């Protein structure tokens, strides 16, 4: 099976260009990488993956950020805003209270537009230029639209975004708006937006930059490279587990691809591969359902709801890539309540790390899995926090302390300070 961790060296097809091609994950059909615009397999409609004749080793990487890993990417350079190279924070209090050997937070909210989507867009927009397409488009729960708008404008291209009306956090719409995207608010959920934008793309109206686009996932692969390099430098060993929030499961697929390529390159032993552990909100947990039931396919949830709007997704398009990733790495998936998400958001904030609700799902999921004994106390774990606190100021304000009104004089302020803070949570 092509998505196996122990897949052999690939045969390079005739349509490869510079040792790079697109391959269907189901039927194995191959396509030239930049010949035509295509997002799925012409033969069977399944997902495509970018494949390479050779995989680089850690020694081949140089520079900083996403393009440090250009030897593992389909292009040498991209439309960049200096994305990647995000911090991997220590969180001693959280590490102790969750009770694992080591816990690090990979804060993807520190990317230029405040989410990991930038890593995908720097590659995706560059590929769009290579293909010579006109308009770029995406459906989005918010962050993809912010990244597309920013990278599209950096590349001098027109952008169109479809958002579920009333379900996108304020910071994200503001970004898409100021960076000049045409914003269509759809009277439906994210999955409906994606259905429509896929139709538009197939009719040639726009180039699709959702994570269905295999080139975007190449950029997101670099999260895995960064985490593994950092753990190796700090602990002399790779992490035992990587925990991440799951929406469309693009990141889960991208991390798994990074691991497979490092195994192929001989940099990572099969038994060193971190356990991929996905976390969803209880109200939008189709991947968790599939993992729990041992199902090969994910059942689309029509009605999804959670405060973590970035992962309010009922039909994770990358499930066929992500399910093997979770299974082959001995990982798992779990769902958490909105209350647990908010508590984790506060816990992270208490370590000085500001994240949006979806991001905190990783930490909430880790806490729960540790409490259930599925994660063990001797594990070294990296949790991904996917987006910045300022993306969703309303959620942050609701989870935090309320401001206290005081009079404009020192005595009045002192009197307030002396009294019990009635608004503290
Ligand atoms: C896009 C996004 C996710 C979901 O990532 P997938 O790759 O679609 O699973 C999670 N958190 C945030 C903040 C996001 O923007
Ligand atoms: Zn196919």
Coordinates of C-alpha atoms and ligand atoms in Angstrom, one line a residue:
X1 CA 0.0 0.0 0.0
X2 CA 1.4 3.4 -1.0
X3 CA 0.6 5.1 2.3
X4 CA 2.4 2.5 4.3
X5 CA 5.3 3.5 6.6
X6 CA 7.4 0.7 5.1
X7 CA 6.7 1.4 1.4
X8 CA 9.7 0.6 -0.8
X9 CA 11.5 3.1 -3.0
X10 CA 9.1 4.3 -5.7
X11 CA 9.4 3.8 -9.4
X12 CA 9.8 7.1 -11.1
X13 CA 7.1 7.4 -13.8
X14 CA 7.6 9.0 -17.2
X15 CA 5.5 12.0 -16.4
X16 CA 7.8 13.0 -13.5
X17 CA 9.5 16.4 -13.8
X18 CA 12.8 16.8 -11.9
X19 CA 12.0 13.7 -9.9
X20 CA 8.6 15.1 -8.8
X21 CA 5.1 13.8 -9.8
X22 CA 1.6 13.5 -8.6
X23 CA 0.2 10.1 -7.6
X24 CA -3.2 8.8 -6.8
X25 CA -3.3 7.3 -3.3
X26 CA -5.9 4.7 -4.4
X27 CA -5.2 3.5 -8.0
X28 CA -1.6 4.6 -8.3
X29 CA -2.2 6.6 -11.5
X30 CA 0.6 9.2 -12.0
X31 CA 0.5 12.7 -13.4
X32 CA 3.1 15.4 -14.3
X33 CA 3.2 17.9 -11.4
X34 CA 2.6 21.2 -13.2
X35 CA 1.1 20.0 -16.5
X36 CA -2.6 20.7 -15.9
X37 CA -4.7 21.9 -13.0
X38 CA -6.0 18.9 -11.1
X39 CA -6.8 18.3 -7.5
X40 CA -8.0 14.6 -7.6
X41 CA -7.3 11.6 -9.7
X42 CA -8.6 11.7 -13.3
X43 CA -9.2 7.9 -13.1
X44 CA -10.9 7.3 -9.8
X45 CA -11.4 10.7 -8.2
X46 CA -9.3 9.8 -5.1
X47 CA -6.8 12.1 -3.4
X48 CA -3.4 12.9 -5.0
X49 CA -0.1 13.1 -3.3
X50 CA 3.1 14.8 -4.4
X51 CA 5.9 12.1 -4.8
X52 CA 9.6 12.4 -5.1
X53 CA 12.3 10.1 -6.5
X54 CA 14.7 11.0 -3.7
X55 CA 14.2 12.2 -0.1
X56 CA 16.6 14.5 1.7
X57 CA 18.3 13.8 5.0
X58 CA 18.4 16.3 7.9
X59 CA 21.9 17.4 6.7
X60 CA 20.5 18.6 3.5
X61 CA 18.3 21.2 5.2
X62 CA 19.6 24.7 5.4
X63 CA 18.2 28.2 6.2
X64 CA 15.2 29.0 8.3
X65 CA 11.5 28.5 8.0
X66 CA 9.5 26.5 5.5
X67 CA 12.0 27.0 2.7
X68 CA 14.7 25.5 4.8
X69 CA 13.2 22.2 3.6
X70 CA 13.1 23.1 -0.1
X71 CA 14.8 19.8 -0.9
X72 CA 11.6 18.1 0.3
X73 CA 9.3 20.5 -1.5
X74 CA 8.0 20.6 -5.1
X75 CA 9.6 24.0 -5.8
X76 CA 12.9 25.7 -4.8
X77 CA 11.3 28.8 -3.5
X78 CA 7.8 30.4 -3.0
X79 CA 5.7 33.4 -2.4
X80 CA 7.0 33.9 1.1
X81 CA 6.2 36.0 4.2
X82 CA 8.8 34.2 6.3
X83 CA 6.5 31.5 7.6
X84 CA 7.6 28.6 9.7
X85 CA 10.4 28.4 12.3
X86 CA 7.7 28.7 15.0
X87 CA 8.5 28.4 18.7
X88 CA 8.5 25.1 20.5
X89 CA 7.7 26.3 24.0
X90 CA 8.4 24.6 27.3
X91 CA 5.4 24.5 29.6
X92 CA 6.7 23.2 33.0
X93 CA 3.4 23.7 35.0
X94 CA 1.3 22.1 32.3
X95 CA 3.8 19.3 31.9
X96 CA 3.6 18.5 35.6
X97 CA -0.2 18.7 35.9
X98 CA -0.8 16.5 32.9
X99 CA 2.0 14.3 34.1
X100 CA 4.2 13.4 31.1
X101 CA 8.0 13.1 30.9
X102 CA 8.2 16.1 28.6
X103 CA 5.6 18.4 27.0
X104 CA 6.4 21.0 24.4
X105 CA 3.9 23.3 22.6
X106 CA 4.6 23.9 18.9
X107 CA 2.8 27.3 18.5
X108 CA 1.8 27.6 14.9
X109 CA -0.1 30.8 15.8
X110 CA 3.2 32.5 15.5
X111 CA 3.2 32.3 11.7
X112 CA 2.8 35.6 9.7
X113 CA -1.1 35.5 9.6
X114 CA -1.4 33.6 12.9
X115 CA -2.0 30.0 11.8
X116 CA -0.2 27.1 10.2
X117 CA -2.1 27.7 7.0
X118 CA 0.7 30.0 6.0
X119 CA 3.0 27.0 5.5
X120 CA 0.7 25.5 3.0
X121 CA 0.0 28.8 1.2
X122 CA 3.6 29.7 0.6
X123 CA 3.9 26.5 -1.4
X124 CA 0.4 26.5 -2.8
X125 CA 0.4 30.1 -4.2
X126 CA 3.8 29.5 -5.7
X127 CA 2.5 26.4 -7.5
X128 CA -0.5 28.5 -8.7
X129 CA 1.9 30.9 -10.3
X130 CA 3.8 28.1 -11.9
X131 CA 0.5 26.8 -13.3
X132 CA -0.3 30.3 -14.5
X133 CA -3.8 30.4 -13.1
X134 CA -5.8 33.6 -12.5
X135 CA -8.0 33.6 -9.5
X136 CA -7.3 31.7 -6.2
X137 CA -10.1 30.4 -4.1
X138 CA -10.9 28.5 -0.9
X139 CA -13.7 27.5 1.4
X140 CA -12.7 28.3 5.0
X141 CA -13.6 28.2 8.7
X142 CA -11.5 31.4 8.7
X143 CA -7.7 30.8 8.8
X144 CA -7.4 29.4 5.3
X145 CA -9.1 32.5 4.0
X146 CA -6.8 34.8 6.0
X147 CA -3.7 33.0 4.7
X148 CA -5.0 32.8 1.1
X149 CA -5.8 36.5 1.1
X150 CA -2.4 37.5 2.5
X151 CA -0.3 35.2 0.3
X152 CA -2.5 35.9 -2.8
X153 CA -1.9 39.6 -2.4
X154 CA 1.8 39.0 -1.8
X155 CA 1.8 37.1 -5.1
X156 CA -0.2 39.9 -6.8
X157 CA -3.2 37.6 -7.4
X158 CA -6.9 37.8 -7.1
X159 CA -8.5 35.9 -4.2
X160 CA -12.0 34.6 -3.5
X161 CA -13.1 33.0 -0.2
X162 CA -16.3 31.3 0.8
X163 CA -17.1 31.4 4.5
X164 CA -20.0 29.9 6.5
X165 CA -22.1 32.9 7.5
X166 CA -21.9 33.8 11.2
X167 CA -19.5 31.0 12.0
X168 CA -16.1 32.6 11.4
X169 CA -14.2 34.4 14.2
X170 CA -13.8 38.1 13.9
X171 CA -10.0 38.3 13.6
X172 CA -10.0 36.0 10.6
X173 CA -12.7 37.9 8.6
X174 CA -10.8 41.1 9.3
X175 CA -7.7 39.6 7.8
X176 CA -9.3 38.3 4.6
X177 CA -11.1 41.6 4.2
X178 CA -8.1 43.9 4.6
X179 CA -5.8 41.7 2.4
X180 CA -8.4 42.3 -0.3
X181 CA -10.1 38.9 -0.8
X182 CA -13.6 38.9 -2.3
X183 CA -15.6 37.4 0.6
X184 CA -18.8 35.4 0.0
X185 CA -20.7 34.5 3.1
X186 CA -22.6 31.3 2.4
X187 CA -25.8 30.4 4.2
X188 CA -24.5 27.0 5.1
X189 CA -21.7 25.3 7.0
X190 CA -18.1 24.8 6.0
X191 CA -18.7 21.5 4.3
X192 CA -21.3 23.2 2.0
X193 CA -18.8 26.0 1.2
X194 CA -16.2 23.4 0.2
X195 CA -18.7 21.5 -2.0
X196 CA -19.4 24.8 -3.8
X197 CA -15.8 25.9 -4.2
X198 CA -14.8 22.5 -5.5
X199 CA -17.5 22.9 -8.2
X200 CA -16.3 26.4 -9.0
X201 CA -12.7 25.0 -9.3
X202 CA -13.8 22.1 -11.5
X203 CA -15.6 24.6 -13.8
X204 CA -12.3 26.5 -14.1
X205 CA -13.6 29.6 -12.2
X206 CA -10.7 29.5 -9.7
X207 CA -7.7 27.6 -8.5
X208 CA -8.6 25.7 -5.3
X209 CA -6.3 26.1 -2.3
X210 CA -8.1 24.0 0.3
X211 CA -6.1 21.2 1.8
X212 CA -7.5 18.9 -0.9
X213 CA -4.8 20.6 -2.9
X214 CA -1.8 18.2 -2.5
X215 CA 0.8 21.0 -2.8
X216 CA -0.5 22.8 0.3
X217 CA 0.2 19.7 2.4
X218 CA 3.8 19.7 1.2
X219 CA 4.3 23.1 3.0
X220 CA 2.6 21.8 6.1
X221 CA 4.9 18.8 6.2
X222 CA 7.6 21.2 7.5
X223 CA 5.9 21.3 10.9
X224 CA 6.9 17.7 11.3
X225 CA 10.5 18.3 10.2
X226 CA 10.8 21.2 12.7
X227 CA 9.4 19.3 15.6
X228 CA 11.6 16.3 15.0
X229 CA 14.8 18.3 14.5
X230 CA 14.1 20.3 17.7
X231 CA 13.5 17.2 19.8
X232 CA 16.5 15.5 18.4
X233 CA 18.7 18.5 19.3
X234 CA 17.1 18.9 22.8
X235 CA 16.6 15.4 24.0
X236 CA 18.7 13.3 21.6
X237 CA 15.5 11.5 20.6
X238 CA 12.3 12.2 18.6
X239 CA 9.0 12.8 20.4
X240 CA 7.0 9.7 21.3
X241 CA 3.7 11.4 20.3
X242 CA 2.4 14.5 18.4
X243 CA -1.1 15.6 19.4
X244 CA -3.0 17.9 17.1
X245 CA -6.5 19.3 16.5
X246 CA -8.2 17.8 13.5
X247 CA -10.6 19.5 11.1
X248 CA -10.1 18.5 7.5
X249 CA -7.2 16.3 8.7
X250 CA -4.7 18.0 6.3
X251 CA -2.1 18.5 9.0
X252 CA -2.5 14.9 10.2
X253 CA -1.9 13.8 6.6
X254 CA 1.0 16.2 6.2
X255 CA 2.8 15.1 9.4
X256 CA 2.4 11.5 8.4
X257 CA 3.9 12.2 5.0
X258 CA 6.9 13.9 6.7
X259 CA 7.5 10.8 8.8
X260 CA 7.2 8.4 5.8
X261 CA 9.7 10.5 3.8
X262 CA 12.2 10.5 6.8
X263 CA 11.8 6.7 7.1
X264 CA 12.5 6.4 3.4
X265 CA 15.6 8.7 3.8
X266 CA 16.8 6.4 6.6
X267 CA 16.6 9.3 9.2
X268 CA 13.8 7.8 11.3
X269 CA 13.4 4.1 12.3
X270 CA 10.0 2.6 12.1
X271 CA 9.8 2.2 15.9
X272 CA 10.8 5.9 16.4
X273 CA 7.9 7.3 14.5
X274 CA 5.8 9.6 16.7
X275 CA 2.3 8.4 17.4
X276 CA -0.1 10.7 15.6
X277 CA -2.9 11.6 17.9
X278 CA -5.9 13.6 16.6
X279 CA -8.3 15.6 18.7
X280 CA -11.7 16.8 17.6
X281 CA -14.5 18.6 19.3
X282 CA -17.4 16.4 20.5
X283 CA -19.8 18.2 18.2
X284 CA -17.7 17.6 15.1
X285 CA -15.9 14.3 15.6
X286 CA -16.3 12.1 12.5
X287 CA -12.6 11.1 12.5
X288 CA -12.8 10.0 16.1
X289 CA -15.9 7.9 15.2
X290 CA -14.0 6.2 12.4
X291 CA -11.0 5.4 14.5
X292 CA -13.2 4.1 17.4
X293 CA -15.2 1.9 15.0
X294 CA -12.1 0.7 13.0
X295 CA -13.9 2.0 9.9
X296 CA -12.0 2.5 6.6
X297 CA -14.2 5.4 5.7
X298 CA -15.4 8.4 7.6
X299 CA -19.1 9.1 7.8
X300 CA -20.0 12.7 7.0
X301 CA -21.7 14.5 9.9
X302 CA -24.3 16.8 8.6
X303 CA -24.8 18.9 11.7
X304 CA -21.7 20.0 13.5
X305 CA -21.3 22.5 16.3
X306 CA -18.5 23.6 18.5
X307 CA -17.0 26.8 19.9
X308 CA -13.8 25.8 18.3
X309 CA -14.9 27.1 14.9
X310 CA -11.7 26.3 13.1
X311 CA -12.5 22.6 13.5
X312 CA -16.2 22.8 13.0
X313 CA -16.1 20.3 10.1
X314 CA -18.2 17.3 9.4
X315 CA -16.6 15.9 6.3
X316 CA -12.8 15.7 6.7
X317 CA -11.6 15.6 3.1
X318 CA -8.2 14.3 3.9
X319 CA -9.5 11.3 6.0
X320 CA -8.2 8.7 3.4
X321 CA -4.7 10.0 4.0
X322 CA -5.0 10.7 7.7
X323 CA -6.6 7.4 8.9
X324 CA -3.6 5.3 7.8
X325 CA -1.4 7.9 9.4
X326 CA -3.0 7.5 12.8
X327 CA -3.2 3.7 12.5
X328 CA 0.3 3.0 11.2
X329 CA 1.9 5.2 13.8
X330 CA 0.0 3.5 16.6
X331 CA -1.7 6.8 17.4
X332 CA -5.3 7.4 18.3
X333 CA -8.1 10.0 18.2
X334 CA -10.3 11.4 20.9
X335 CA -13.0 14.1 21.2
X336 CA -13.2 16.8 23.9
X337 CA -16.0 19.0 25.1
X338 CA -16.1 22.7 24.5
X339 CA -15.7 23.1 28.3
X340 CA -12.5 21.1 28.2
X341 CA -11.3 23.1 25.3
X342 CA -11.8 26.4 27.1
X343 CA -10.1 25.0 30.2
X344 CA -7.1 24.0 28.1
X345 CA -7.1 27.5 26.5
X346 CA -6.8 29.0 30.0
X347 CA -4.1 26.5 31.0
X348 CA -2.0 27.5 28.0
X349 CA -2.7 31.2 28.7
X350 CA -1.4 30.6 32.2
X351 CA 1.9 29.6 30.6
X352 CA 1.9 32.8 28.6
X353 CA 0.7 31.1 25.4
X354 CA -2.3 32.6 23.7
X355 CA -4.2 30.4 21.4
X356 CA -7.6 30.2 19.7
X357 CA -10.1 27.6 20.9
X358 CA -9.4 24.9 18.2
X359 CA -5.7 25.0 19.1
X360 CA -6.4 24.2 22.7
X361 CA -8.1 21.0 21.7
X362 CA -4.7 19.3 21.4
X363 CA -3.9 20.0 25.1
X364 CA -7.4 19.1 26.2
X365 CA -7.1 15.8 24.3
X366 CA -3.7 15.0 25.8
X367 CA -5.0 15.6 29.3
X368 CA -7.9 13.3 28.7
X369 CA -5.8 10.6 27.1
X370 CA -3.3 10.8 30.0
X371 CA -6.1 10.5 32.6
X372 CA -7.4 7.5 30.8
X373 CA -3.9 5.9 30.8
X374 CA -3.7 5.7 27.0
X375 CA -0.8 8.2 27.1
X376 CA 1.8 7.1 29.6
X377 CA 3.8 9.1 32.1
X378 CA 7.1 8.4 30.4
X379 CA 6.1 9.9 27.1
X380 CA 7.7 12.9 25.5
X381 CA 4.9 14.8 23.7
X382 CA 4.5 17.7 21.4
X383 CA 1.2 19.4 21.2
X384 CA 0.4 21.5 18.2
X385 CA -1.4 24.8 18.8
X386 CA -2.7 25.8 15.4
X387 CA -3.8 29.4 15.7
X388 CA -3.2 32.6 17.6
X389 CA -5.4 34.0 20.5
X390 CA -6.2 37.2 18.6
X391 CA -7.9 35.2 15.8
X392 CA -10.9 34.8 18.1
X393 CA -11.0 37.8 20.5
X394 CA -14.6 37.0 21.5
X395 CA -13.7 33.5 22.7
X396 CA -10.7 34.8 24.5
X397 CA -12.6 37.5 26.3
X398 CA -15.4 35.0 27.3
X399 CA -12.8 32.6 28.7
X400 CA -10.8 35.3 30.6
X401 CA -11.3 37.8 33.4
X402 CA -13.8 40.6 32.9
X403 CA -12.5 44.2 33.1
X404 CA -13.5 46.0 36.3
X405 CA -14.9 49.5 36.0
X406 CA -13.2 52.0 38.5
X407 CA -13.4 55.7 39.1
X408 CA -10.6 58.0 37.7
X409 CA -8.9 58.6 41.1
X410 CA -6.3 56.7 43.0
X411 CA -8.4 56.3 46.2
X412 CA -11.2 54.7 44.1
X413 CA -8.7 52.4 42.4
X414 CA -7.2 51.4 45.8
X415 CA -10.7 50.8 47.2
X416 CA -11.5 48.5 44.2
X417 CA -8.2 46.6 44.6
X418 CA -9.0 46.1 48.3
X419 CA -12.3 44.5 47.5
X420 CA -12.8 41.0 46.3
X421 CA -12.7 40.7 42.5
X422 CA -16.2 39.7 41.8
X423 CA -15.6 39.1 38.1
X424 CA -12.7 36.7 38.5
X425 CA -13.6 33.3 37.1
Ligands
LIG1 C1 -7.3 24.7 9.8 C2 -7.2 24.6 11.3 C3 -7.3 23.4 11.9 C4 -7.6 22.1 11.3 O1 -6.6 21.6 10.5 P1 -6.8 20.4 9.5 O2 -5.5 20.3 8.8 O3 -7.9 20.8 8.6 O4 -7.1 19.2 10.3 C5 -7.2 23.4 13.3 N1 -6.9 24.5 14.0 C6 -6.9 25.7 13.4 C7 -6.6 27.0 14.2 C8 -7.0 25.8 12.0 O5 -6.9 27.0 11.4
LIG2 ZN1 -6.9 7.0 -8.9

